[in-house]
Amino acid sequence: MEQSKEALLKACNAMCKNTLMETLAIEFVDITENTVTAKMPVTPRVHQPDGVLHGGASVALAESVGSAASFIFLKEENIQVRGIEIAANHVKSIKEGFVYATATILHKGRTTQLWHIPVTNENNELISLVKLTTICLRK
């Protein structure tokens, strides 16, 4: 990584202002050579009517972290990243605390990227497993 981890995290979190990520209180918390991790609080604002985490909120968290990872790891300035396909399996409910999504690259093409994104709770138990395909568009 050319920029420091702290600078990249600060930039990712700054991009969240006035977006869905800010609405969902998503915060980028870690970047390694191969992964990007973000967390989201599980509160009533992201619950479905019966009081557990809405699957759509988990998917929004996963797409946010995967798209940010594409932008970071492609290391190009004049690109826009878009999610073009996403699939999620929700395997466990959660009512409170935090969920964490960690994006790991499975395929790093110049145009398309494939991401493996487990969403876990604070005990590292799997909540959802997400597969995301992103596309890199030249500005």
PDB file of C-alpha atoms in Angstrom:
ATOM      1  CA  MET A   1       0.000   0.000   0.000  1.00  0.00           C
ATOM      2  CA  GLU A   2       1.396   3.334  -1.007  1.00  0.00           C
ATOM      3  CA  GLN A   3      -0.521   5.420   1.533  1.00  0.00           C
ATOM      4  CA  SER A   4      -0.394   4.594   5.212  1.00  0.00           C
ATOM      5  CA  LYS A   5      -3.131   2.409   6.631  1.00  0.00           C
ATOM      6  CA  GLU A   6      -4.339   5.304   8.777  1.00  0.00           C
ATOM      7  CA  ALA A   7      -4.533   7.661   5.780  1.00  0.00           C
ATOM      8  CA  LEU A   8      -6.490   5.087   3.749  1.00  0.00           C
ATOM      9  CA  LEU A   9      -8.928   4.459   6.612  1.00  0.00           C
ATOM     10  CA  LYS A  10      -9.415   8.196   7.076  1.00  0.00           C
ATOM     11  CA  ALA A  11     -10.078   8.647   3.338  1.00  0.00           C
ATOM     12  CA  CYS A  12     -12.561   5.742   3.251  1.00  0.00           C
ATOM     13  CA  ASN A  13     -14.451   7.073   6.263  1.00  0.00           C
ATOM     14  CA  ALA A  14     -14.487  10.608   4.835  1.00  0.00           C
ATOM     15  CA  MET A  15     -16.112   9.300   1.623  1.00  0.00           C
ATOM     16  CA  CYS A  16     -19.016   8.003   3.739  1.00  0.00           C
ATOM     17  CA  LYS A  17     -20.288  11.496   4.579  1.00  0.00           C
ATOM     18  CA  ASN A  18     -23.847  12.118   3.317  1.00  0.00           C
ATOM     19  CA  THR A  19     -24.197   8.586   1.922  1.00  0.00           C
ATOM     20  CA  LEU A  20     -25.945   5.335   2.807  1.00  0.00           C
ATOM     21  CA  MET A  21     -22.787   4.325   4.676  1.00  0.00           C
ATOM     22  CA  GLU A  22     -23.208   7.292   7.036  1.00  0.00           C
ATOM     23  CA  THR A  23     -26.918   6.510   7.443  1.00  0.00           C
ATOM     24  CA  LEU A  24     -26.038   2.936   8.473  1.00  0.00           C
ATOM     25  CA  ALA A  25     -23.089   4.150  10.641  1.00  0.00           C
ATOM     26  CA  ILE A  26     -20.621   2.009   8.666  1.00  0.00           C
ATOM     27  CA  GLU A  27     -17.017   2.626   9.686  1.00  0.00           C
ATOM     28  CA  PHE A  28     -13.896   1.312   7.961  1.00  0.00           C
ATOM     29  CA  VAL A  29     -11.678  -0.144  10.685  1.00  0.00           C
ATOM     30  CA  ASP A  30      -8.831  -2.129   9.085  1.00  0.00           C
ATOM     31  CA  ILE A  31      -6.877  -2.488   5.872  1.00  0.00           C
ATOM     32  CA  THR A  32      -4.205  -5.107   5.253  1.00  0.00           C
ATOM     33  CA  GLU A  33      -2.279  -6.042   2.131  1.00  0.00           C
ATOM     34  CA  ASN A  34      -5.180  -8.339   1.125  1.00  0.00           C
ATOM     35  CA  THR A  35      -8.314  -7.226   2.976  1.00  0.00           C
ATOM     36  CA  VAL A  36     -10.526  -4.305   3.928  1.00  0.00           C
ATOM     37  CA  THR A  37     -12.776  -4.480   7.000  1.00  0.00           C
ATOM     38  CA  ALA A  38     -15.681  -2.286   8.056  1.00  0.00           C
ATOM     39  CA  LYS A  39     -18.084  -2.508  10.974  1.00  0.00           C
ATOM     40  CA  MET A  40     -21.704  -1.523  11.464  1.00  0.00           C
ATOM     41  CA  PRO A  41     -23.679  -1.241  14.707  1.00  0.00           C
ATOM     42  CA  VAL A  42     -26.730  -3.463  15.036  1.00  0.00           C
ATOM     43  CA  THR A  43     -29.447  -1.224  16.458  1.00  0.00           C
ATOM     44  CA  PRO A  44     -33.167  -0.779  15.730  1.00  0.00           C
ATOM     45  CA  ARG A  45     -32.297   1.453  12.733  1.00  0.00           C
ATOM     46  CA  VAL A  46     -31.007  -1.655  10.873  1.00  0.00           C
ATOM     47  CA  HIS A  47     -33.553  -4.155  12.245  1.00  0.00           C
ATOM     48  CA  GLN A  48     -36.302  -5.834  10.320  1.00  0.00           C
ATOM     49  CA  PRO A  49     -39.769  -5.695  11.964  1.00  0.00           C
ATOM     50  CA  ASP A  50     -39.143  -8.693  14.256  1.00  0.00           C
ATOM     51  CA  GLY A  51     -36.093  -7.055  15.867  1.00  0.00           C
ATOM     52  CA  VAL A  52     -33.119  -8.712  14.167  1.00  0.00           C
ATOM     53  CA  LEU A  53     -30.577  -7.390  11.669  1.00  0.00           C
ATOM     54  CA  HIS A  54     -32.135  -6.831   8.249  1.00  0.00           C
ATOM     55  CA  GLY A  55     -30.392  -8.857   5.540  1.00  0.00           C
ATOM     56  CA  GLY A  56     -30.383  -5.818   3.271  1.00  0.00           C
ATOM     57  CA  ALA A  57     -28.283  -3.909   5.808  1.00  0.00           C
ATOM     58  CA  SER A  58     -25.758  -6.772   5.841  1.00  0.00           C
ATOM     59  CA  VAL A  59     -25.640  -6.678   2.042  1.00  0.00           C
ATOM     60  CA  ALA A  60     -25.167  -2.889   2.043  1.00  0.00           C
ATOM     61  CA  LEU A  61     -22.258  -3.295   4.479  1.00  0.00           C
ATOM     62  CA  ALA A  62     -20.680  -5.999   2.311  1.00  0.00           C
ATOM     63  CA  GLU A  63     -21.061  -4.060  -0.943  1.00  0.00           C
ATOM     64  CA  SER A  64     -19.625  -0.948   0.692  1.00  0.00           C
ATOM     65  CA  VAL A  65     -16.511  -2.746   1.915  1.00  0.00           C
ATOM     66  CA  GLY A  66     -16.015  -4.684  -1.343  1.00  0.00           C
ATOM     67  CA  SER A  67     -16.349  -1.571  -3.483  1.00  0.00           C
ATOM     68  CA  ALA A  68     -13.910   0.339  -1.287  1.00  0.00           C
ATOM     69  CA  ALA A  69     -11.466  -2.575  -1.495  1.00  0.00           C
ATOM     70  CA  SER A  70     -11.672  -2.545  -5.302  1.00  0.00           C
ATOM     71  CA  PHE A  71     -10.851   1.143  -5.361  1.00  0.00           C
ATOM     72  CA  ILE A  72      -7.947   0.739  -2.900  1.00  0.00           C
ATOM     73  CA  PHE A  73      -6.353  -2.356  -4.429  1.00  0.00           C
ATOM     74  CA  LEU A  74      -6.668  -1.343  -8.091  1.00  0.00           C
ATOM     75  CA  LYS A  75      -4.518   1.701  -7.264  1.00  0.00           C
ATOM     76  CA  GLU A  76      -5.811   3.787 -10.148  1.00  0.00           C
ATOM     77  CA  GLU A  77      -6.967   7.357  -9.854  1.00  0.00           C
ATOM     78  CA  ASN A  78      -9.486   7.891 -12.642  1.00  0.00           C
ATOM     79  CA  ILE A  79     -11.873   5.032 -11.958  1.00  0.00           C
ATOM     80  CA  GLN A  80     -15.341   4.500 -10.590  1.00  0.00           C
ATOM     81  CA  VAL A  81     -16.223   1.197  -8.948  1.00  0.00           C
ATOM     82  CA  ARG A  82     -19.704  -0.294  -9.175  1.00  0.00           C
ATOM     83  CA  GLY A  83     -21.161  -3.500  -7.820  1.00  0.00           C
ATOM     84  CA  ILE A  84     -22.639  -5.504 -10.694  1.00  0.00           C
ATOM     85  CA  GLU A  85     -23.674  -8.712  -8.919  1.00  0.00           C
ATOM     86  CA  ILE A  86     -24.125  -9.653  -5.301  1.00  0.00           C
ATOM     87  CA  ALA A  87     -25.298 -12.840  -3.596  1.00  0.00           C
ATOM     88  CA  ALA A  88     -25.762 -13.343   0.133  1.00  0.00           C
ATOM     89  CA  ASN A  89     -26.569 -16.251   2.378  1.00  0.00           C
ATOM     90  CA  HIS A  90     -27.832 -15.199   5.805  1.00  0.00           C
ATOM     91  CA  VAL A  91     -27.067 -17.946   8.324  1.00  0.00           C
ATOM     92  CA  LYS A  92     -27.453 -16.426  11.806  1.00  0.00           C
ATOM     93  CA  SER A  93     -29.525 -13.664  13.392  1.00  0.00           C
ATOM     94  CA  ILE A  94     -28.197 -10.867  15.553  1.00  0.00           C
ATOM     95  CA  LYS A  95     -30.139  -8.295  17.602  1.00  0.00           C
ATOM     96  CA  GLU A  96     -27.410  -6.014  18.983  1.00  0.00           C
ATOM     97  CA  GLY A  97     -23.700  -5.323  18.986  1.00  0.00           C
ATOM     98  CA  PHE A  98     -21.634  -4.935  15.833  1.00  0.00           C
ATOM     99  CA  VAL A  99     -21.200  -6.832  12.598  1.00  0.00           C
ATOM    100  CA  TYR A 100     -17.935  -6.822  10.668  1.00  0.00           C
ATOM    101  CA  ALA A 101     -17.462  -7.359   6.941  1.00  0.00           C
ATOM    102  CA  THR A 102     -14.035  -8.288   5.585  1.00  0.00           C
ATOM    103  CA  ALA A 103     -13.504  -8.240   1.824  1.00  0.00           C
ATOM    104  CA  THR A 104     -10.873 -10.593   0.380  1.00  0.00           C
ATOM    105  CA  ILE A 105     -10.145 -10.668  -3.353  1.00  0.00           C
ATOM    106  CA  LEU A 106     -10.790 -13.901  -5.256  1.00  0.00           C
ATOM    107  CA  HIS A 107     -10.203 -12.448  -8.756  1.00  0.00           C
ATOM    108  CA  LYS A 108      -8.450  -9.147  -9.450  1.00  0.00           C
ATOM    109  CA  GLY A 109      -9.012  -8.329 -13.086  1.00  0.00           C
ATOM    110  CA  ARG A 110      -8.457  -4.918 -14.621  1.00  0.00           C
ATOM    111  CA  THR A 111     -12.182  -4.665 -15.415  1.00  0.00           C
ATOM    112  CA  THR A 112     -13.964  -7.008 -12.991  1.00  0.00           C
ATOM    113  CA  GLN A 113     -13.153  -8.150  -9.487  1.00  0.00           C
ATOM    114  CA  LEU A 114     -14.648 -10.947  -7.398  1.00  0.00           C
ATOM    115  CA  TRP A 115     -14.836 -10.578  -3.611  1.00  0.00           C
ATOM    116  CA  HIS A 116     -15.464 -13.021  -0.760  1.00  0.00           C
ATOM    117  CA  ILE A 117     -17.041 -11.122   2.155  1.00  0.00           C
ATOM    118  CA  PRO A 118     -18.011 -12.887   5.370  1.00  0.00           C
ATOM    119  CA  VAL A 119     -20.106 -10.785   7.742  1.00  0.00           C
ATOM    120  CA  THR A 120     -19.426 -11.809  11.342  1.00  0.00           C
ATOM    121  CA  ASN A 121     -20.438 -10.776  14.834  1.00  0.00           C
ATOM    122  CA  GLU A 122     -18.119  -9.681  17.641  1.00  0.00           C
ATOM    123  CA  ASN A 123     -17.410 -13.360  18.461  1.00  0.00           C
ATOM    124  CA  ASN A 124     -16.343 -14.016  14.850  1.00  0.00           C
ATOM    125  CA  GLU A 125     -19.476 -16.125  14.235  1.00  0.00           C
ATOM    126  CA  LEU A 126     -20.736 -16.072  10.652  1.00  0.00           C
ATOM    127  CA  ILE A 127     -23.882 -13.974  10.173  1.00  0.00           C
ATOM    128  CA  SER A 128     -23.902 -13.752   6.356  1.00  0.00           C
ATOM    129  CA  LEU A 129     -21.635 -14.882   3.550  1.00  0.00           C
ATOM    130  CA  VAL A 130     -21.529 -12.523   0.578  1.00  0.00           C
ATOM    131  CA  LYS A 131     -20.041 -12.817  -2.899  1.00  0.00           C
ATOM    132  CA  LEU A 132     -19.654  -9.520  -4.750  1.00  0.00           C
ATOM    133  CA  THR A 133     -18.588  -8.795  -8.320  1.00  0.00           C
ATOM    134  CA  THR A 134     -17.409  -5.251  -8.990  1.00  0.00           C
ATOM    135  CA  ILE A 135     -16.591  -3.495 -12.237  1.00  0.00           C
ATOM    136  CA  CYS A 136     -13.996  -0.805 -12.741  1.00  0.00           C
ATOM    137  CA  LEU A 137     -15.187   1.996 -15.027  1.00  0.00           C
ATOM    138  CA  ARG A 138     -12.809   4.588 -16.419  1.00  0.00           C
ATOM    139  CA  LYS A 139     -13.911   8.178 -15.704  1.00  0.00           C
TER     140      LYS A 139
END
